[in-house]
Short mmCIF file of C-alpha atoms (C1' of nucleotides) in Angstrom, two decimals:
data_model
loop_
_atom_site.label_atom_id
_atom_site.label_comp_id
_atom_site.label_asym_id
_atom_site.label_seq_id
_atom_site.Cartn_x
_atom_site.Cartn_y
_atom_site.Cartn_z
CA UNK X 6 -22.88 42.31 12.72
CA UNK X 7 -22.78 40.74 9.53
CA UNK X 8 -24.24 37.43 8.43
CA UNK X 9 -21.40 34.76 8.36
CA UNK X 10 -20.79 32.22 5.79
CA UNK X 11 -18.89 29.52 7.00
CA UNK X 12 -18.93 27.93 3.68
CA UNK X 13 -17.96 30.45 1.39
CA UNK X 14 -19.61 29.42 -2.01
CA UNK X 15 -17.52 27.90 -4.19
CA UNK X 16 -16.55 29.99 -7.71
CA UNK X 17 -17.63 29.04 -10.99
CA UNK X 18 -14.22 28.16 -12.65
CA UNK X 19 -13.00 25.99 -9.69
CA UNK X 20 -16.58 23.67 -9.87
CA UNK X 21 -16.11 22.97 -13.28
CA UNK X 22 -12.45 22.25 -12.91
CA UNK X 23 -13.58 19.70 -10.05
CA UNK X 24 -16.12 18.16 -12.41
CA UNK X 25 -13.12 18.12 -14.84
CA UNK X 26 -10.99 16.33 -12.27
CA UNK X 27 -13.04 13.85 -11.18
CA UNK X 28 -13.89 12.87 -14.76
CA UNK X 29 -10.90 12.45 -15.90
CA UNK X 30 -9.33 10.16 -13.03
CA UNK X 31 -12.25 8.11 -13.36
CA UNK X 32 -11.65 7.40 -17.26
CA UNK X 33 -7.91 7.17 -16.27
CA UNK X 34 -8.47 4.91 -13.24
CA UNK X 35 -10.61 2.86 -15.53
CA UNK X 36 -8.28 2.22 -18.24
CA UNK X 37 -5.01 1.84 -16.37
CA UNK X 38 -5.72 0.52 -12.87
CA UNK X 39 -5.74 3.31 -10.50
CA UNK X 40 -2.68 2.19 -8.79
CA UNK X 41 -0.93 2.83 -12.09
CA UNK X 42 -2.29 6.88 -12.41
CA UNK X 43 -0.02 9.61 -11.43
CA UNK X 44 -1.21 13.04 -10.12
CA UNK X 45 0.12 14.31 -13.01
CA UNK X 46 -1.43 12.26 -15.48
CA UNK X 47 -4.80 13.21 -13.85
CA UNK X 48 -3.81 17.12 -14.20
CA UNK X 49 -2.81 16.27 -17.81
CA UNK X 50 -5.94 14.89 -18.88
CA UNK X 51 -8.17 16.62 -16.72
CA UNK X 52 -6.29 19.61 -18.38
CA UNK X 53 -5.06 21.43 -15.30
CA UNK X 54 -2.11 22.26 -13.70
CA UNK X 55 -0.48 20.14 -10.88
CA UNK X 56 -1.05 22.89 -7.92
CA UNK X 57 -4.86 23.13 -9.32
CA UNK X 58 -5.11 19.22 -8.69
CA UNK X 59 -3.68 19.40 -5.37
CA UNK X 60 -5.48 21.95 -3.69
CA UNK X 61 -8.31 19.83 -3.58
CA UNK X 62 -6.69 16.43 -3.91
CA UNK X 63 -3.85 15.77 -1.85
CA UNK X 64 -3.20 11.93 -3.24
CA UNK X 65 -4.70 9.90 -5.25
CA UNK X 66 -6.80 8.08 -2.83
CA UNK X 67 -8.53 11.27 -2.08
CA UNK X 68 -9.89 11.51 -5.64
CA UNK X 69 -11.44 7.65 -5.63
CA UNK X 70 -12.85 8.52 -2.14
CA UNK X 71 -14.66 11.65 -3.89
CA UNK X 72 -15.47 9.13 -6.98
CA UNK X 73 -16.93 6.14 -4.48
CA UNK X 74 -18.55 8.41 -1.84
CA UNK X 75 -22.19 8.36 -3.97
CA UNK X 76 -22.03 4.81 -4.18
CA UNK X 77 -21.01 4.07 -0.62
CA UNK X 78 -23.75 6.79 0.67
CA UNK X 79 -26.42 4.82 -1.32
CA UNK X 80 -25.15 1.58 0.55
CA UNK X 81 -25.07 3.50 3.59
CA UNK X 82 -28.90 4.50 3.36
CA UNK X 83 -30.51 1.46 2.58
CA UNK X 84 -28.48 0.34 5.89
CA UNK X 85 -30.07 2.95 7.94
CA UNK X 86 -33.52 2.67 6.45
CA UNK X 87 -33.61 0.26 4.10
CA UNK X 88 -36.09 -2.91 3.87
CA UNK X 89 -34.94 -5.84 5.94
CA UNK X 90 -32.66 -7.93 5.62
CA UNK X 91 -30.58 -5.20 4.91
CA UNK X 92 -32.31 -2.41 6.57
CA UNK X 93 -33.72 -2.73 10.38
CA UNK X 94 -35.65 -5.43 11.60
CA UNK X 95 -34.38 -8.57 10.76
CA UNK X 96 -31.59 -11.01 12.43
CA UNK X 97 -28.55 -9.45 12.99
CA UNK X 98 -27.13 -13.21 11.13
CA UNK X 99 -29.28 -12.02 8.12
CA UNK X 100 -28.77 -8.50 8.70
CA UNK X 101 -24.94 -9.23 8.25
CA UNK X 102 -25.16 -11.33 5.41
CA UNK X 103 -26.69 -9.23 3.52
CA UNK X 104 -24.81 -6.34 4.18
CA UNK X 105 -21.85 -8.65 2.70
CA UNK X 106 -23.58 -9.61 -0.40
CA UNK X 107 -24.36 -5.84 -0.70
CA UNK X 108 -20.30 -5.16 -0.42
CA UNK X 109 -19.45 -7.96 -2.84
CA UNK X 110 -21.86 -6.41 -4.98
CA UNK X 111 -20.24 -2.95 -4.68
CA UNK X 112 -16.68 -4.08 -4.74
CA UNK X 113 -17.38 -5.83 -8.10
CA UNK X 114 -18.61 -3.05 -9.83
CA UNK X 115 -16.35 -0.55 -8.83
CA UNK X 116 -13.05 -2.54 -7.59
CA UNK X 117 -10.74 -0.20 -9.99
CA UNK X 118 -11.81 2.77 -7.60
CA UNK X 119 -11.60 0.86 -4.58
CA UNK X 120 -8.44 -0.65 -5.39
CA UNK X 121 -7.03 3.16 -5.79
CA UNK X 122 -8.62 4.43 -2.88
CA UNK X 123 -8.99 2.30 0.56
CA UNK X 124 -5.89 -0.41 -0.13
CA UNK X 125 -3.05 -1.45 2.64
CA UNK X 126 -3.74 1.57 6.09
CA UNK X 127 -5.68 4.27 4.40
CA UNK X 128 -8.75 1.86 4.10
CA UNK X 129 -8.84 2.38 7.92
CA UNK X 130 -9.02 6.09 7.60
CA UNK X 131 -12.02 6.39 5.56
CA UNK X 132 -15.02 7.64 6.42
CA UNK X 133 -16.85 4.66 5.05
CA UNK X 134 -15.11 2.36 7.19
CA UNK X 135 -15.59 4.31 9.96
CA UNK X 136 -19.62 4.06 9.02
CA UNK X 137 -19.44 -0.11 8.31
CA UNK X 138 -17.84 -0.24 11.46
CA UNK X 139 -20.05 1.34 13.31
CA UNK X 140 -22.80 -1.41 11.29
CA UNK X 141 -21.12 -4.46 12.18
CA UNK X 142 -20.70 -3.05 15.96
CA UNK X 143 -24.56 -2.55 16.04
CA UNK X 144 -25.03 -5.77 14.82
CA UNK X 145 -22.80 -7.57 17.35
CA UNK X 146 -23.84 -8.65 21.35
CA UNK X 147 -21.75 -6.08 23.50
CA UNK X 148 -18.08 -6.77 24.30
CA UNK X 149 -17.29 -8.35 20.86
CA UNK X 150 -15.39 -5.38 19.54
CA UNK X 151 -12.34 -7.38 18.30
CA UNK X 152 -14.66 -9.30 15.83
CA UNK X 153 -15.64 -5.96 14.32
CA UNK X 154 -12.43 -5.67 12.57
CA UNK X 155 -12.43 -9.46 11.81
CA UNK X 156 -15.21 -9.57 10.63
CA UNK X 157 -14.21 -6.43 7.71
CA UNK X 158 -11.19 -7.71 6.91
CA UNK X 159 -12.38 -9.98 4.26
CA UNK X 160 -13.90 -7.31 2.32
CA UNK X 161 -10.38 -5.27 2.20
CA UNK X 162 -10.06 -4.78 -1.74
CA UNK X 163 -6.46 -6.61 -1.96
CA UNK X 164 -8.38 -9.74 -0.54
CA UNK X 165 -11.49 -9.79 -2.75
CA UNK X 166 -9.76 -8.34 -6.20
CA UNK X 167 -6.84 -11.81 -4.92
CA UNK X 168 -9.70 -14.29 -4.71
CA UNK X 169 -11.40 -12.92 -7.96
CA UNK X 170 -7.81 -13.16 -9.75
CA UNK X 171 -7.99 -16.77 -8.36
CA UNK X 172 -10.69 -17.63 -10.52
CA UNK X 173 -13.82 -17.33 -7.47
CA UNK X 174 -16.84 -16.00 -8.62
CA UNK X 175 -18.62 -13.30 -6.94
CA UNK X 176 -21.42 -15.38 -5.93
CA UNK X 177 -18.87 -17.98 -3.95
CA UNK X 178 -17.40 -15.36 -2.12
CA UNK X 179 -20.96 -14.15 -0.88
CA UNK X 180 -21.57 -18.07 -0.02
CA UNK X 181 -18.41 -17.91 1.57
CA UNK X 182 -19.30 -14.83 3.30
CA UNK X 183 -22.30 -15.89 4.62
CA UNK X 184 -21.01 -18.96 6.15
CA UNK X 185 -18.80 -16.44 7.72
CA UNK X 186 -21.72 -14.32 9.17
CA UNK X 187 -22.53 -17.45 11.20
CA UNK X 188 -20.04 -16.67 14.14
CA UNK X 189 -22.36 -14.36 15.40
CA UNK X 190 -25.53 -16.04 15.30
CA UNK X 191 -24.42 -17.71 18.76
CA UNK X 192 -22.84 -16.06 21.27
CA UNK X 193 -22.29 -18.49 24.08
CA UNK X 194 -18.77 -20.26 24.51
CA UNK X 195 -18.56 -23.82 23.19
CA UNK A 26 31.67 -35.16 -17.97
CA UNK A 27 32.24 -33.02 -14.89
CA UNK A 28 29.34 -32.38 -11.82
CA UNK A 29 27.28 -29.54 -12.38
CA UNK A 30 27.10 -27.03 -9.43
CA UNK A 31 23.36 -25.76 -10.10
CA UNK A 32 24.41 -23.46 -6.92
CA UNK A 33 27.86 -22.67 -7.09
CA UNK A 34 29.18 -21.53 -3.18
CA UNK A 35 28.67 -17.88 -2.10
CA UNK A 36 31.89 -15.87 -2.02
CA UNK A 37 33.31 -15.23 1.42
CA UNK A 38 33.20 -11.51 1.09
CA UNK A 39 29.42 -11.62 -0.23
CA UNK A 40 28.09 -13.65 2.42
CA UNK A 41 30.16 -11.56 4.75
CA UNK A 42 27.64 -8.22 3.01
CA UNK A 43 24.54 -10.97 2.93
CA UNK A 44 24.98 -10.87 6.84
CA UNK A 45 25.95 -7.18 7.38
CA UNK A 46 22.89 -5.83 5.38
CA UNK A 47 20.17 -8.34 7.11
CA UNK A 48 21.60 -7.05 10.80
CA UNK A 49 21.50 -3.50 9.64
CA UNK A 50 18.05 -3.85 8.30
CA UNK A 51 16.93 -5.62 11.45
CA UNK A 52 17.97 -3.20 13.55
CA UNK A 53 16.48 -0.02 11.01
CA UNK A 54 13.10 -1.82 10.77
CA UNK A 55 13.15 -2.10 14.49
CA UNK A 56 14.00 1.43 15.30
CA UNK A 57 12.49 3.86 12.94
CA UNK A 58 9.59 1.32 11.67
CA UNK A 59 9.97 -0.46 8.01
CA UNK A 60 8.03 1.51 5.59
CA UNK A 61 9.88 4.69 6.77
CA UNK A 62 13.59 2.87 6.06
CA UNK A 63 14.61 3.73 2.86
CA UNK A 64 17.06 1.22 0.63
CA UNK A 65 19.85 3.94 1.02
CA UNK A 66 19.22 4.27 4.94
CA UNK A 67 20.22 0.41 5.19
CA UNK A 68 22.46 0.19 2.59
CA UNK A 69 24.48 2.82 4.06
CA UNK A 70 24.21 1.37 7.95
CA UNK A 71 25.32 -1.81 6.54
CA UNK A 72 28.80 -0.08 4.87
CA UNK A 73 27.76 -1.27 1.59
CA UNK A 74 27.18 0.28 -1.81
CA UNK A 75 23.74 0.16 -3.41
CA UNK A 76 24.60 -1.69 -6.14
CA UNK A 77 25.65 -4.37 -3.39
CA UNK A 78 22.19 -4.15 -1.75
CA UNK A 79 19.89 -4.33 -4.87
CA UNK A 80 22.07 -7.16 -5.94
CA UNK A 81 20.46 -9.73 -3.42
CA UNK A 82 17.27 -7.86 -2.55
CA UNK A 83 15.52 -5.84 -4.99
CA UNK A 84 13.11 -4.41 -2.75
CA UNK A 85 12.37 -3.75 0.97
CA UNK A 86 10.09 -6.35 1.04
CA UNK A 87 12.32 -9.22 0.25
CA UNK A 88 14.55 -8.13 2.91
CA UNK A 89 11.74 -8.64 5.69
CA UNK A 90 10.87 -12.03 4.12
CA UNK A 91 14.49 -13.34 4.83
CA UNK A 92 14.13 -11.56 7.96
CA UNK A 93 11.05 -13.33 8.52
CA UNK A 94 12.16 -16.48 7.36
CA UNK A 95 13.08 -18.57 10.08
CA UNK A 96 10.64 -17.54 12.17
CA UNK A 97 7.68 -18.82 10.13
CA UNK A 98 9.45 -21.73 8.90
CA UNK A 99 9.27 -22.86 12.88
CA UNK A 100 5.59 -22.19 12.69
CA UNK A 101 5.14 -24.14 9.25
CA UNK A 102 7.11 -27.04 11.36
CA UNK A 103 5.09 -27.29 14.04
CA UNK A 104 1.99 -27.36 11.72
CA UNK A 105 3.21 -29.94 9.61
CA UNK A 106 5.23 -32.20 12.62
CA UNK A 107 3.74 -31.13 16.15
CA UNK A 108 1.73 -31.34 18.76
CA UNK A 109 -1.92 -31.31 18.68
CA UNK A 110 -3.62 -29.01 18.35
CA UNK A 111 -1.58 -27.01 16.37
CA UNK A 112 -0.21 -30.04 14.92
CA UNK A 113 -2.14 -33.25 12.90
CA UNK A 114 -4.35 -34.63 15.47
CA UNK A 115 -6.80 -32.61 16.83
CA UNK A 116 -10.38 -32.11 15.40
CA UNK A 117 -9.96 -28.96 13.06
CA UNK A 118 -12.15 -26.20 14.27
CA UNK A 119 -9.03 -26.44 16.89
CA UNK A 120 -6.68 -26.62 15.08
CA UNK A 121 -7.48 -23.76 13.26
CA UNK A 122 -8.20 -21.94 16.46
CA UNK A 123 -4.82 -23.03 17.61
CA UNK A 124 -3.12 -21.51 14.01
CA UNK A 125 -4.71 -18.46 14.63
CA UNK A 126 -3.39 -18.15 18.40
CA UNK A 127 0.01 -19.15 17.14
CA UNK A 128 -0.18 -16.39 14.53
CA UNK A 129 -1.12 -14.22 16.67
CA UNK A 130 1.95 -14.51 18.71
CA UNK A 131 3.88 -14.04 15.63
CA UNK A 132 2.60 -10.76 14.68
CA UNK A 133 2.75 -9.73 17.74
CA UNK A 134 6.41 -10.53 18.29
CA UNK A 135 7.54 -9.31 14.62
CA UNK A 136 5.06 -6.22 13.53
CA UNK A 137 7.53 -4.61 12.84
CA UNK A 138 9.34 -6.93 10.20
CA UNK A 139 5.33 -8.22 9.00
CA UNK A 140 4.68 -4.55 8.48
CA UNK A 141 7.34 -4.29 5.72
CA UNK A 142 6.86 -7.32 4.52
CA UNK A 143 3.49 -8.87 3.79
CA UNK A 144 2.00 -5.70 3.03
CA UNK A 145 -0.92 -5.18 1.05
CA UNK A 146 -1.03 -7.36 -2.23
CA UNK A 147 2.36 -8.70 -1.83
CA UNK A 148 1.18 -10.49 0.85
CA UNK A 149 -0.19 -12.78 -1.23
CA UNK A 150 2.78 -13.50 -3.42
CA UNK A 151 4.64 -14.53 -0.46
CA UNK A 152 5.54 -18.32 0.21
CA UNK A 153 4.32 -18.01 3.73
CA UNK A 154 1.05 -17.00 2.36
CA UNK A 155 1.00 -19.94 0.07
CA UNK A 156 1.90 -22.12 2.82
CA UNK A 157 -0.58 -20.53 5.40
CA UNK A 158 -3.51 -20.72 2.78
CA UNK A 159 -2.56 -25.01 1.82
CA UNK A 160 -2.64 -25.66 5.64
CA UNK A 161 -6.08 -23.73 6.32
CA UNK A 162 -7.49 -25.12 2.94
CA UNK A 163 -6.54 -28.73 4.37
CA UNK A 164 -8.73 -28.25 7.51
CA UNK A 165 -11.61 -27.28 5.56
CA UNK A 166 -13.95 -29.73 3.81
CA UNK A 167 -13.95 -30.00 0.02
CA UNK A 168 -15.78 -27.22 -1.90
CA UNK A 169 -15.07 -24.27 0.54
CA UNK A 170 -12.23 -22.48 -1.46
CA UNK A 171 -13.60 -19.21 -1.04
CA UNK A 172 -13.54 -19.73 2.81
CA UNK A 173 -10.03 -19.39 2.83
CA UNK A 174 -8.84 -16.34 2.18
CA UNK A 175 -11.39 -14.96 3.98
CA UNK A 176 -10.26 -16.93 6.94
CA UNK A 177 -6.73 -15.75 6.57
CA UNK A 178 -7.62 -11.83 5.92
CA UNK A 179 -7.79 -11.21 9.40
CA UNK A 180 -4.03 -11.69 9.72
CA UNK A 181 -3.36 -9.32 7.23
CA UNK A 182 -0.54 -7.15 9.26
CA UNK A 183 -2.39 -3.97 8.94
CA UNK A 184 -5.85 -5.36 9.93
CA UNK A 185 -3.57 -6.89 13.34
CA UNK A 186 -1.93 -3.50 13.95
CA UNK A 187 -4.59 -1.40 13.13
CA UNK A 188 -6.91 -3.59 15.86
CA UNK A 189 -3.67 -3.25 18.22
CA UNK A 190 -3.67 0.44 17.76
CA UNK A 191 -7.25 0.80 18.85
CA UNK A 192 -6.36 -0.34 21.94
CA UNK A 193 -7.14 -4.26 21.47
CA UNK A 194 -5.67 -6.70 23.65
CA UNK A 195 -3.17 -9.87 21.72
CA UNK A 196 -5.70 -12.07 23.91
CA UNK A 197 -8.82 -10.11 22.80
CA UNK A 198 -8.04 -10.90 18.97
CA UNK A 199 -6.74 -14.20 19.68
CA UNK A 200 -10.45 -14.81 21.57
CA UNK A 201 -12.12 -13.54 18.58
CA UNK A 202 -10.05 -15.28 15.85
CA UNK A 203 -11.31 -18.24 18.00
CA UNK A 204 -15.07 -17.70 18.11
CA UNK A 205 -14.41 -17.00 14.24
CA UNK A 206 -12.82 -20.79 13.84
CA UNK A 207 -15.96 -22.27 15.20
CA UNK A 208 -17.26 -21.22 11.04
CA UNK A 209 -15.77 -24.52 9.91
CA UNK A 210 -17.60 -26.63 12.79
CA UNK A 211 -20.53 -27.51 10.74
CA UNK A 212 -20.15 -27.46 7.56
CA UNK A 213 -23.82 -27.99 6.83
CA UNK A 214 -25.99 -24.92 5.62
CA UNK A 215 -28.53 -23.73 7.93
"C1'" DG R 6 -19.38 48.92 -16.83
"C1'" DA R 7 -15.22 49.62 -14.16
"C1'" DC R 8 -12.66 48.50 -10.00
"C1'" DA R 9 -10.62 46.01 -6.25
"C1'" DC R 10 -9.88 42.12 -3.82
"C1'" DA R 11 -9.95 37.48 -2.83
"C1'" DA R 12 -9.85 33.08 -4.74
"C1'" DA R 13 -8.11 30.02 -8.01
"C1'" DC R 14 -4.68 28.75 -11.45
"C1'" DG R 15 -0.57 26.51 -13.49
"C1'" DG R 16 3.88 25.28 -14.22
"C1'" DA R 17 8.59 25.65 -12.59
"C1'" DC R 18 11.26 23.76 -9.00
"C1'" DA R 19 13.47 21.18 -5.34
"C1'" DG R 20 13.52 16.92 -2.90
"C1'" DC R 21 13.54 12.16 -2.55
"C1'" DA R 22 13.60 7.30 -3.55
"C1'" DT R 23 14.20 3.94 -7.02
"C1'" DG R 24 16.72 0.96 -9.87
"C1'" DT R 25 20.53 0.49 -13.40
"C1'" DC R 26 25.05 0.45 -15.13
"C1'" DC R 27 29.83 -0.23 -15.46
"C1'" DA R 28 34.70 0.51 -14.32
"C1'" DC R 29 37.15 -1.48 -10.66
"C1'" DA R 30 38.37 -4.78 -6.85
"C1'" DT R 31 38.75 -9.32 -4.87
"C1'" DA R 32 38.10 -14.19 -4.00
"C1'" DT R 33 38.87 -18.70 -5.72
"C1'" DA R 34 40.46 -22.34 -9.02
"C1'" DG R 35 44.13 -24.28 -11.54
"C1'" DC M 21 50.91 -16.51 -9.90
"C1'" DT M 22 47.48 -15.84 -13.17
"C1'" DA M 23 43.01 -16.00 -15.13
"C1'" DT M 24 38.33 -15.44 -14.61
"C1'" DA M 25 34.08 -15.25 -12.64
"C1'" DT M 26 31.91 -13.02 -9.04
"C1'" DG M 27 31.07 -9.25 -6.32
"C1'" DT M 28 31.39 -4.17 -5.24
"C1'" DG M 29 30.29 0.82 -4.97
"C1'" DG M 30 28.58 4.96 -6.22
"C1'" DA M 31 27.41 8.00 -10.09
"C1'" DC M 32 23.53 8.55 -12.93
"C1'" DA M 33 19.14 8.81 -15.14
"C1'" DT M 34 14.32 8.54 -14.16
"C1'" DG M 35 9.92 9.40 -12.25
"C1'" DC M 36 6.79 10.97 -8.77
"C1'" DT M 37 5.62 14.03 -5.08
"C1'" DG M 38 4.36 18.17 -3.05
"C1'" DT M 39 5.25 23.24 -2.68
"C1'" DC M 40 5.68 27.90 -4.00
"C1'" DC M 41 4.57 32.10 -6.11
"C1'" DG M 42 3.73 35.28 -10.02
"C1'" DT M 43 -0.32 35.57 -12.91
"C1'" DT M 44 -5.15 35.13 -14.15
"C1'" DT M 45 -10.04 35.12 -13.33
"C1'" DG M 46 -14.39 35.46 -10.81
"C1'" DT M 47 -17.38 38.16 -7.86
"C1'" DG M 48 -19.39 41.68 -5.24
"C1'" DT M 49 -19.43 46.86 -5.05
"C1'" DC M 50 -19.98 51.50 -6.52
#
DNA sequence: GACACAAACGGACAGCATGTCCACATATAG
DNA sequence: CTATATGTGGACATGCTGTCCGTTTGTGTC
């Protein structure tokens, strides 16, 4: 009975072809606006044929997923076990502010991958917003789960790339968004 | 001198199509869901060419916006001209409350038509949105721009479907939309 | 080092939707 | 009845997607 290897290891040629990928749609996504890059202008650049691309890629959003998913794990850490206010241990209130100034923060430097990658239904589908769900539904008193949604909605990419566009600065949507975190700081009816 | 006729009358024949097309995309949107109806499928169920089609409505979109029309111009009425709360009257933490029920019942009633329509960014290029985003911006006080988009992204169609989908009640959102209007109560930091 | 096999490659191809264009038809005004 | 603007329809060109399969390249074995 042999050993089995459930992930077989990947071979040489295809990791550097990934790393070839991935740099390329970022330099593409960069200069033209993600929404704007085709899978064949990625293949192109990244040098590669189409059916290369797509074996690992399916669609574009696939590729900004693979391009965000470092920045969104870091995020996703100092949530777990990160100081307070943004780690455990403080109000949820504060707790949910700052994980909103923490998403401005990341959707400002990287809204040309975010804009490619978790727009319109797919943002749903992610695996990050699967994980800041889960957040905001820890954060929450029991029985609130339609706020959960709510209370994500403003940090869809269409919505804070729109206000930015509008002429808001980052630092009045985080004002704005900590007004916002308010709703939960009292549960009772009025 | 003669009279100007800045919009000379619509031909018999082409309001005749204008008609045709909007009950043919009606009933498309209704059966097989909008973003799956293509601008053939409706041209075609309507017995017109697609010159005809693109002619008046260059894109899906615009279709569900006429679609749309009337019933958010009855909304956009009784914001403007009705009762309180949902009209001028009432304090506006309510009325805002009162907005969001009513919008709720409007999604509700048209996802299907909403879900071709106001779609990701072009939700924002949309009248209704305009309109929508005046009438929240007059309930809140001076200074809180950035509130209101981030008020209104919860009523993004695919945030309301999405939450409908996970098995979310219309009177579960509506409840939470509400405890979310209580925001603008005090405007005061804390 | 040579071999064999699986994994990866790449580009041709078919399908599909979009949007344009223009020769032709038809309504309306005079 | 005729002239003309307006509207019509469908062929066409374009661009993107995703698949398929003959060929190439790594990797583990002898």
């Amino acid at each position: 009975m042999s050993t089995y290897r459930l992930a077989p290891v990947e071979r040489a040629d295809a990791a550097r072809n990934r790393a070839k990928i991935l740099k390329a749609a970022a330099e593409l996504f960069e200069a033209k606006g993600a929404p704007n890059v085709t899978m064949e202008d990625i293949a192109k650049a990244a040098g590669v044929g189409r059916g290369t691309l797509y074996r690992r890629y399916p669609d574009r959003s696939s590729i900004a997923v693979a391009l965000l998913d470092e920045h969104e794990r870091a995020l996703q850490e100092k949530l777990i076990r990160g100081e307070p206010p943004l780690g455990p241990g403080a109000p949820p209130e504060e707790r949910l502010a700052a994980f909103y100034a923490a998403m401005v923060e990341l959707l400002e430097a990287h809204s040309h991958l975010v804009l490619g990658a978790e727009t319109g239904r797919s943002r749903f589908e992610t695996g990050a917003y699967g994980f800041w769900r889960v957040h905001v539904r820890s954060l929450l008193p029991p029985g609130s789960d339609a706020l959960v949604d709510i209370l994500l909605a403003p940090l869809a990419p269409e919505v804070y790339s729109y206000q930015r566009e509008r002429g808001l600065t980052p630092g009045q949507i985080t004002e704005a968004l900590r007004i916002t975190s308010r709703v939960i700081a009292e549960p009772q009816r009025s």
